Coordinates of C-alpha atoms in Angstrom, one line a residue:
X56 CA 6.6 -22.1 -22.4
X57 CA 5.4 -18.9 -20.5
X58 CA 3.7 -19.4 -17.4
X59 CA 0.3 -17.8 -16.1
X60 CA 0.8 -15.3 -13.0
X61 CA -0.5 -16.7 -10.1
X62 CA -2.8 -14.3 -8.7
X63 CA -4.5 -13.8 -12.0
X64 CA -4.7 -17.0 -12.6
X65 CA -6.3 -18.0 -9.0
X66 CA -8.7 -15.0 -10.2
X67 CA -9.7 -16.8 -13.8
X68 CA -10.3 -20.3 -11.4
X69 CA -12.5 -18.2 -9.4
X70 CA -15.0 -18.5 -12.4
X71 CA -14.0 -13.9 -13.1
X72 CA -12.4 -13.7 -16.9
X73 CA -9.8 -11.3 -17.7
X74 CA -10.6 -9.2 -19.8
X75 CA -7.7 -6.3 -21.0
X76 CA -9.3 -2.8 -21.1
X77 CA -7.4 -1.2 -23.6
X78 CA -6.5 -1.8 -27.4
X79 CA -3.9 -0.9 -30.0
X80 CA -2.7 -1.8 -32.9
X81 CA 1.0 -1.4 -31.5
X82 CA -0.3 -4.1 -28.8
X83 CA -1.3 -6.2 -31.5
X84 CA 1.7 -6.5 -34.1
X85 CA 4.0 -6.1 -31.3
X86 CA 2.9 -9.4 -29.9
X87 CA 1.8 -7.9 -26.6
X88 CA -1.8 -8.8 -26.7
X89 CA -0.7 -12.7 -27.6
X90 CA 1.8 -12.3 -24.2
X91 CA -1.0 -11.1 -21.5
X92 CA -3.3 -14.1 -23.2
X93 CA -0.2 -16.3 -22.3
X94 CA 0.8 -15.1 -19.4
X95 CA -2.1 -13.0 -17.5
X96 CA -4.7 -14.9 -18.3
X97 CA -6.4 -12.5 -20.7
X98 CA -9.2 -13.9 -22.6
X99 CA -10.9 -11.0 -23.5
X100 CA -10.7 -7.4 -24.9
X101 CA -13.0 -4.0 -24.1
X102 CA -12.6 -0.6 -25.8
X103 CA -14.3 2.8 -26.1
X104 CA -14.0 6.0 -27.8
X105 CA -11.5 7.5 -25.1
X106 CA -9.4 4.0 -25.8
X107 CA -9.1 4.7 -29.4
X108 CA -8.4 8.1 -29.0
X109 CA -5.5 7.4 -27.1
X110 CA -4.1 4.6 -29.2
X111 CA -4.4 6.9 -32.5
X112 CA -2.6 9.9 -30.9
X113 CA 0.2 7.7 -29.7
X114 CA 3.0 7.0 -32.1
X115 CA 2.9 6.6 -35.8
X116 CA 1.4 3.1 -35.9
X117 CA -1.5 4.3 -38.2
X118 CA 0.1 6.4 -40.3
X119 CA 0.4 4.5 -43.6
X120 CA -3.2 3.2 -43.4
X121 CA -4.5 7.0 -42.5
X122 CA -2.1 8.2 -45.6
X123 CA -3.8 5.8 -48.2
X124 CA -7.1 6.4 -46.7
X125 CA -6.1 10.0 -47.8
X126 CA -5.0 9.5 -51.2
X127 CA -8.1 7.2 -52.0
X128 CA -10.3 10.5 -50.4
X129 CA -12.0 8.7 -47.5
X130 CA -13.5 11.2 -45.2
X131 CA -13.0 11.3 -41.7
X132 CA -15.9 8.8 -40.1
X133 CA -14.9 6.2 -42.9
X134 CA -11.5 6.4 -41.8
X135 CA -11.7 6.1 -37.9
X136 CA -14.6 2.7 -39.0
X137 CA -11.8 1.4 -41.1
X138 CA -8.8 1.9 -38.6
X139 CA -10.8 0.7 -35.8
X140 CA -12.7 -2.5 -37.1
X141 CA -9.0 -3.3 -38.6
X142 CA -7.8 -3.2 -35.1
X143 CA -10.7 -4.9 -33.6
X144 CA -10.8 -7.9 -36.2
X145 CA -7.5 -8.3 -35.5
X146 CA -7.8 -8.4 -31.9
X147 CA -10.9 -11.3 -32.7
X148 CA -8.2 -13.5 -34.6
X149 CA -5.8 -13.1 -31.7
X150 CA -8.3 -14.3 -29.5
X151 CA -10.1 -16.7 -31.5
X152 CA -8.2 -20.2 -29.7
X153 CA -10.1 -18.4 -26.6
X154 CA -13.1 -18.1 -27.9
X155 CA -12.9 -21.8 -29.6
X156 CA -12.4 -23.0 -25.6
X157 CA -14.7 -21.3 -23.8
X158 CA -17.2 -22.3 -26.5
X159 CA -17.9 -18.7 -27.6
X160 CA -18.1 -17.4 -23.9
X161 CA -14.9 -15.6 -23.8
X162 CA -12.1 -14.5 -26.4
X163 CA -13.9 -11.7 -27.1
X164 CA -13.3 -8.0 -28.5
X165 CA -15.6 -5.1 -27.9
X166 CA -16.6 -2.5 -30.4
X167 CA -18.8 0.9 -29.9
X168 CA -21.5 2.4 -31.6
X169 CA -20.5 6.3 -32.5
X170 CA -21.3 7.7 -28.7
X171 CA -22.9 10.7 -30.7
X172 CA -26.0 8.5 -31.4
X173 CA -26.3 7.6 -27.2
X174 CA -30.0 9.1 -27.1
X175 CA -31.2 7.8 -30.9
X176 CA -32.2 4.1 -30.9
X177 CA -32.8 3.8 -34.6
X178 CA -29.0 5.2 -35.6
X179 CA -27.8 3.0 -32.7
X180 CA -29.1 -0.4 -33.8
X181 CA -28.2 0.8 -37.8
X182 CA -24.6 1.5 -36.8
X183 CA -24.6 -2.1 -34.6
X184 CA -25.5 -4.2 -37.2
X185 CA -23.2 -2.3 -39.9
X186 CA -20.0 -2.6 -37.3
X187 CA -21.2 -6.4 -37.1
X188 CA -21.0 -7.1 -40.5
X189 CA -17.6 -5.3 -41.2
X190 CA -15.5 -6.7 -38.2
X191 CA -17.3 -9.9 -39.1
X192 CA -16.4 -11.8 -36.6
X193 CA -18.4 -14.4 -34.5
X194 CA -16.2 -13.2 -31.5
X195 CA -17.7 -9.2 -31.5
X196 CA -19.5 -7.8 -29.0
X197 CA -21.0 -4.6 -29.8
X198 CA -21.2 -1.9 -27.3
X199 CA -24.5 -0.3 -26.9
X200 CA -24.9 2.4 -23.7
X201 CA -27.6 2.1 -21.3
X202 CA -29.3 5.1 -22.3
X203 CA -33.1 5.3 -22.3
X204 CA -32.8 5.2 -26.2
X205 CA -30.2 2.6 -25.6
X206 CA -32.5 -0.2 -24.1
X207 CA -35.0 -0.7 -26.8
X208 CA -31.9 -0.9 -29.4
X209 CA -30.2 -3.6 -27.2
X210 CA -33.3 -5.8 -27.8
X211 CA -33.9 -4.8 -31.6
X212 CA -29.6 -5.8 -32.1
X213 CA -29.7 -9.4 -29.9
X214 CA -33.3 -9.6 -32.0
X215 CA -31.0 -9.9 -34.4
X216 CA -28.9 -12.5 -33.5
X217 CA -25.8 -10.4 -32.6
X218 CA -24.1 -10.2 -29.8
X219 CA -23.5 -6.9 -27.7
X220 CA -22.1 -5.4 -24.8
X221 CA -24.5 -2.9 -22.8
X222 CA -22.0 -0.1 -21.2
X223 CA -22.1 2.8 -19.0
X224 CA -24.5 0.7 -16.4
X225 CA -24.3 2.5 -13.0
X226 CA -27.5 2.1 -11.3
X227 CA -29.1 -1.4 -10.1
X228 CA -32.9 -0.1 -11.1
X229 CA -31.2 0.5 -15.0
X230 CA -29.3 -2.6 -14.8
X231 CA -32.9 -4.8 -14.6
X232 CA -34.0 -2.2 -17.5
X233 CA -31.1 -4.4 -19.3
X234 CA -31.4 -7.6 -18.4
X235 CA -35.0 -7.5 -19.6
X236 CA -34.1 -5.8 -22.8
X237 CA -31.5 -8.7 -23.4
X238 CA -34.2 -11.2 -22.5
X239 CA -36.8 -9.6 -24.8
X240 CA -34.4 -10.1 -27.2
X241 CA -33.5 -13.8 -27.2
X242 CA -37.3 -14.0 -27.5
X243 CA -37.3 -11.8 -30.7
X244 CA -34.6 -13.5 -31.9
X245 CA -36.0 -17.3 -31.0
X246 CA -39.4 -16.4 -33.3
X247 CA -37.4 -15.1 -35.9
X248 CA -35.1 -18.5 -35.9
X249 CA -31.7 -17.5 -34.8
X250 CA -29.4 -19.9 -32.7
X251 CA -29.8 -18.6 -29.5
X252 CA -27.1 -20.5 -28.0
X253 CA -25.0 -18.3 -30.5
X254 CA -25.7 -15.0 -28.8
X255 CA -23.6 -13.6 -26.2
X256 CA -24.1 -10.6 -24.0
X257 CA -22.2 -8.9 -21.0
X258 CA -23.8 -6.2 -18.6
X259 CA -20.9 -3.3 -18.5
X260 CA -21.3 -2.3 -14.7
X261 CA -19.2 0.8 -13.9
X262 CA -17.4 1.0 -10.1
X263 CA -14.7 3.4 -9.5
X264 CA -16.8 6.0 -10.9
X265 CA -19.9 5.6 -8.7
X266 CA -17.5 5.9 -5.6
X267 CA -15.7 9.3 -7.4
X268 CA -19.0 10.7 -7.8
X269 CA -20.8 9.9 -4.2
X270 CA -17.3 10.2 -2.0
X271 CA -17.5 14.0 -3.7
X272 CA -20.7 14.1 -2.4
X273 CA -20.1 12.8 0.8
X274 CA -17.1 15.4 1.5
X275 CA -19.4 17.7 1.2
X276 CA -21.3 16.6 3.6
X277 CA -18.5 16.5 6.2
X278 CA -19.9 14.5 8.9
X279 CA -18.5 11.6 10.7
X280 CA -20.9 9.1 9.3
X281 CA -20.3 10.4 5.5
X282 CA -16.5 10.0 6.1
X283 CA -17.2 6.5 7.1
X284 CA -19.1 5.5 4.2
X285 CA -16.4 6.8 1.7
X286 CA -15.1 3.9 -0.6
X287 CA -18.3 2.2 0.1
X288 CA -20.8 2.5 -2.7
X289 CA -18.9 1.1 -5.8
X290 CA -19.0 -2.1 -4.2
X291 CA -21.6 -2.3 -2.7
X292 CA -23.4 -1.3 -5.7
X293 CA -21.8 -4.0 -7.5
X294 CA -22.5 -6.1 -5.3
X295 CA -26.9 -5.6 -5.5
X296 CA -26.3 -6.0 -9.2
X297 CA -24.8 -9.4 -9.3
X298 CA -28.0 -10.3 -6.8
X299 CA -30.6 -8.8 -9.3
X300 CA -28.8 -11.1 -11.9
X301 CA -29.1 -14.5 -10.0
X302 CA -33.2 -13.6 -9.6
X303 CA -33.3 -12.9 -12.7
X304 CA -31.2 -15.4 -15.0
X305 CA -31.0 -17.9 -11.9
X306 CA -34.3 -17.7 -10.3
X307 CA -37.1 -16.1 -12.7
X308 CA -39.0 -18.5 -15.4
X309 CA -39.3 -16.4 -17.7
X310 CA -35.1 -16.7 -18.7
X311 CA -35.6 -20.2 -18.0
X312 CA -38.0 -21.1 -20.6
X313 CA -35.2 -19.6 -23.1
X314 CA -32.2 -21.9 -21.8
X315 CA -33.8 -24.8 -23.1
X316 CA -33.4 -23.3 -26.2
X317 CA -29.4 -22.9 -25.6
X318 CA -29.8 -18.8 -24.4
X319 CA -26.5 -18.1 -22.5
X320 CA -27.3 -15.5 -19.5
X321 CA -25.9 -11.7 -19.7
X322 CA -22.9 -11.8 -17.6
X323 CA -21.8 -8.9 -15.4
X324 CA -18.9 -7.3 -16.4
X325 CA -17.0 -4.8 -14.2
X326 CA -15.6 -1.8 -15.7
X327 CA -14.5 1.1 -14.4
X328 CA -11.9 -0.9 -12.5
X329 CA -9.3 1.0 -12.1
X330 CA -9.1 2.4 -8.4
X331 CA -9.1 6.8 -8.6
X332 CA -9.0 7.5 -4.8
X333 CA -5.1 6.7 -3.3
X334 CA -6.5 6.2 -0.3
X335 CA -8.1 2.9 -1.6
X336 CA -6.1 -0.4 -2.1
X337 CA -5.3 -0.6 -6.1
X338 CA -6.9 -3.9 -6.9
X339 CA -10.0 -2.8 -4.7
X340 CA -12.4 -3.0 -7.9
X341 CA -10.8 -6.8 -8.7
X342 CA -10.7 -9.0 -5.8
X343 CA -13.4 -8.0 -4.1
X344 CA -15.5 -8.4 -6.8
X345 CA -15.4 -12.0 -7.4
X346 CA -18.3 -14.7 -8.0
X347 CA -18.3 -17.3 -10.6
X348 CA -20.1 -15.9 -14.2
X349 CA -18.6 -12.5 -14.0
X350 CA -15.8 -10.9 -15.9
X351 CA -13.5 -8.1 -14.9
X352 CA -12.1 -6.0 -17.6
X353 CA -9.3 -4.0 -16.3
X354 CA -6.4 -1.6 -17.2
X355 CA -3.6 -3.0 -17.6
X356 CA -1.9 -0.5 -15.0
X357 CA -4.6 -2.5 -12.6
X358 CA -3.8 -6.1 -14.3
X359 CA -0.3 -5.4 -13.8
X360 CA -0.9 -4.2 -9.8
X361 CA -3.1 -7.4 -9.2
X362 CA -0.5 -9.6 -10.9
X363 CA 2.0 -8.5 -8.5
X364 CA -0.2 -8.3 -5.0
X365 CA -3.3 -9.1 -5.6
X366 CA -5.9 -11.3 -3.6
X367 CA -8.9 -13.1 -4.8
X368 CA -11.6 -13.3 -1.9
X369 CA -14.1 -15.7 -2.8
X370 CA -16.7 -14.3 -0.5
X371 CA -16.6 -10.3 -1.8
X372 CA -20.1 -11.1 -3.0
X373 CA -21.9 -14.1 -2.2
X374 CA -24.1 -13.5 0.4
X375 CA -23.5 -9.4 0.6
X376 CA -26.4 -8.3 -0.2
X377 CA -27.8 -7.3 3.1
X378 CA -24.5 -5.5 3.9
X379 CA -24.6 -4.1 0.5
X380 CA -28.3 -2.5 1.1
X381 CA -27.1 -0.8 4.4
X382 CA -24.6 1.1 2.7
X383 CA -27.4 2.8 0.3
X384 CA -29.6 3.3 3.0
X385 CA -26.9 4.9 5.0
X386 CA -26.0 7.0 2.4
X387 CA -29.9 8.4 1.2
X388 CA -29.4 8.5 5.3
X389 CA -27.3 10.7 5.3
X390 CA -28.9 12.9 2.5
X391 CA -26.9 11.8 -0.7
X392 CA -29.4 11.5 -3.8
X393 CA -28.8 8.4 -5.2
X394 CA -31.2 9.1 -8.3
X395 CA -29.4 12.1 -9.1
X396 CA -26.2 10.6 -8.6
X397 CA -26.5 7.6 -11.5
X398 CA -28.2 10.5 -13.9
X399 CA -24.8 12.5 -13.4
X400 CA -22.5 9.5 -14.0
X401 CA -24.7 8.6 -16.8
X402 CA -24.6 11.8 -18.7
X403 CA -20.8 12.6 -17.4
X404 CA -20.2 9.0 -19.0
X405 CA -22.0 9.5 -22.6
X406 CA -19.9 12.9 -22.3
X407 CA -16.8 12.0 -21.6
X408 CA -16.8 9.5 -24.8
X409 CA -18.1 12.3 -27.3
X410 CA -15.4 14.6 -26.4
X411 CA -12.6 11.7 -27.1
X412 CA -14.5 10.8 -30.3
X413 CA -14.5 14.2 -31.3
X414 CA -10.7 14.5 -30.4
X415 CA -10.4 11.7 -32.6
X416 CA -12.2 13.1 -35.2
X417 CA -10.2 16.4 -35.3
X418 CA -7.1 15.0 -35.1
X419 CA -7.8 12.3 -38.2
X420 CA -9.5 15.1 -40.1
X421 CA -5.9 16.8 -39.3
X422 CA -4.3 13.8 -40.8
X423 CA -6.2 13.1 -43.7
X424 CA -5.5 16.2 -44.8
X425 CA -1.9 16.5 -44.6
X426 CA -1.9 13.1 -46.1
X427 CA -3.6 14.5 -49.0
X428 CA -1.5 17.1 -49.9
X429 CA 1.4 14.8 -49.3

């Protein structure tokens, strides 16, 4: 019987899941997905188009699938939907005791809408629901960005009873945007007679990056007092999030009205947890993030470092908020535009996931037709 690491473990008691950033259909048939569940406390499972870019370059694992896809003429979109809502239900089944346990809270697998349609709300919530009812799976979460055309199609998708994954948060002020979305949502869905208690929904808040993107800034700057805010902001940022989710799924009456009805609240996930400055301790983004009705999806190159030395600190956000303020008021201080900063991360974000979708796209339409003519 294999054990659960320690640390990890201590993490997951903490009331953080684990959730693996990172999916493949080697990690699947090899077993390796079934092995972290057993032994790292894995309970979860995010991707995104630079994930499955990855996986599909790597190896020949999708070769035969891509071939017959091929021979039966399947263009490339309907290939890269069939490959990856293969992999993904798979990934649901694997995880399914998990989600049985945690009574639908966790043992759950993350899909994403095509991040060409990040700024169209109508081809967003068409492409949610059609990704819904081809993994079908009551363990799916579907990954919708927090774009400006992103938060009306959150509420229109929980409206319609499914569950989803809002991504690519980085700013506090968007973050509330989100929550009320959700919330609008379970309302929509209530009058329209779903089982609220069904529908599940994490808040993808992004770290590492906002620290790459203002320590940049702050070298710039050059002064004594930017140096000493460098490494700062991702947490602290974090940090004000969780505290605008206890006002409002803890605090506010209007999400309590809905919990009589069995509405679960919109967890905080952190993403983005893998630590880019080497001057920063590697499991940074993981144990200093803890509080009870979070989840941490990491990669596994993180997972792997906070196995090995990680410490959960059980006070990295309980009671931080006022420290947490003083580092963004130091650093709008200090002249760093914090408005401007989010919009870059934002649009750097939705970006970032085209070009990998487009990578994949070119390199499957490069496949298909080879496979053709084979």
């Amino acid at each position: 019987m294999s054990e659960q690491n320690a640390n990890l473990a201590a993490l997951s008691q903490a009331g953080v899941s684990v959730w693996l950033d990172d999916l493949s259909r080697t990690r699947i048939q090899s077993g390796n997905l079934a092995e972290l569940i057993a032994t790292k406390s894995v309970v979860g499972v995010t991707t995104n188009p630079s994930i499955f870019q990855a996986a599909l370059s790597k190896g020949n694992a999708y070769d035969d699938q891509v071939n017959e896809l091929a021979a039966r003429g399947a263009d490339v979109d309907a290939t890269i939907r069939t490959v990856t809502t293969d992999d993904v239900r798979n990934a649901c089944d694997v995880l399914a005791p998990q989600y049985e346990a945690s009574k639908g809270v966790d043992g759950r697998v993350s899909i994403e809408v095509d991040p060409r349609l990040a700024h169209d709300s109508d081809q967003t919530v068409a492409q949610a629901v059609e990704l819904w009812k081809i993994v079908d799976r009551p363990n799916l979460l579907i990954k919708i960005p927090a774009t400006e055309a992103g938060i009306p199609a959150i509420t229109k998708v929980i409206a319609e009873g499914i569950s989803v994954n809002v991504t690519l948060i980085f700013s506090v002020e968007r973050y509330e945007l989100v929550m009320g979305a959700y919330i609008e949502g379970l309302e929509k869905a209530s009058a329209a007679g779903h089982d609220l208690s069904k529908i599940h929904s994490v808040a993808s808040f992004f770290v590492s990056r906002v620290d790459t993107e203002i320590d940049k800034r702050l070298d710039a700057i050059g002064s004594d007092e930017a140096k000493a805010l460098k490494g700062k902001a991702g947490l602290a940022n974090a940090r004000l999030a969780y505290l605008a989710y206890q006002k409002v799924f803890e605090e506010q009456p209007r999400f309590r009205a809905l919990t009589a009805a069995g509405a679960n609240a919109q967890r905080p996930l952190w993403a983005s947890t893998g630590v880019k400055d080497p001057s920063l301790p590697d499991t940074l983004y993981v144990g200093e993030l803890v509080a009870p009705g979070t989840v941490n999806t990491m990669p596994e190159k993180t997972m792997d470092a906070f196995a090995d030395h990680g410490k959960v600190n059980p006070n990295s956000i309980i009671g931080q908020g006022p420290a947490s303020q003083e580092v963004f008021d130091a650093l709008s201080g200090i002249g760093v535009d914090l408005t401007d900063v989010f919009l870059t991360l934002e649009n750097e974000g939705v970006e970032k996931f085209e070009v990998a979708w487009q990578e994949l796209l070119d390199a499957t339409a490069e496949q298909l037709a080879a496979g053709s003519k084979a």
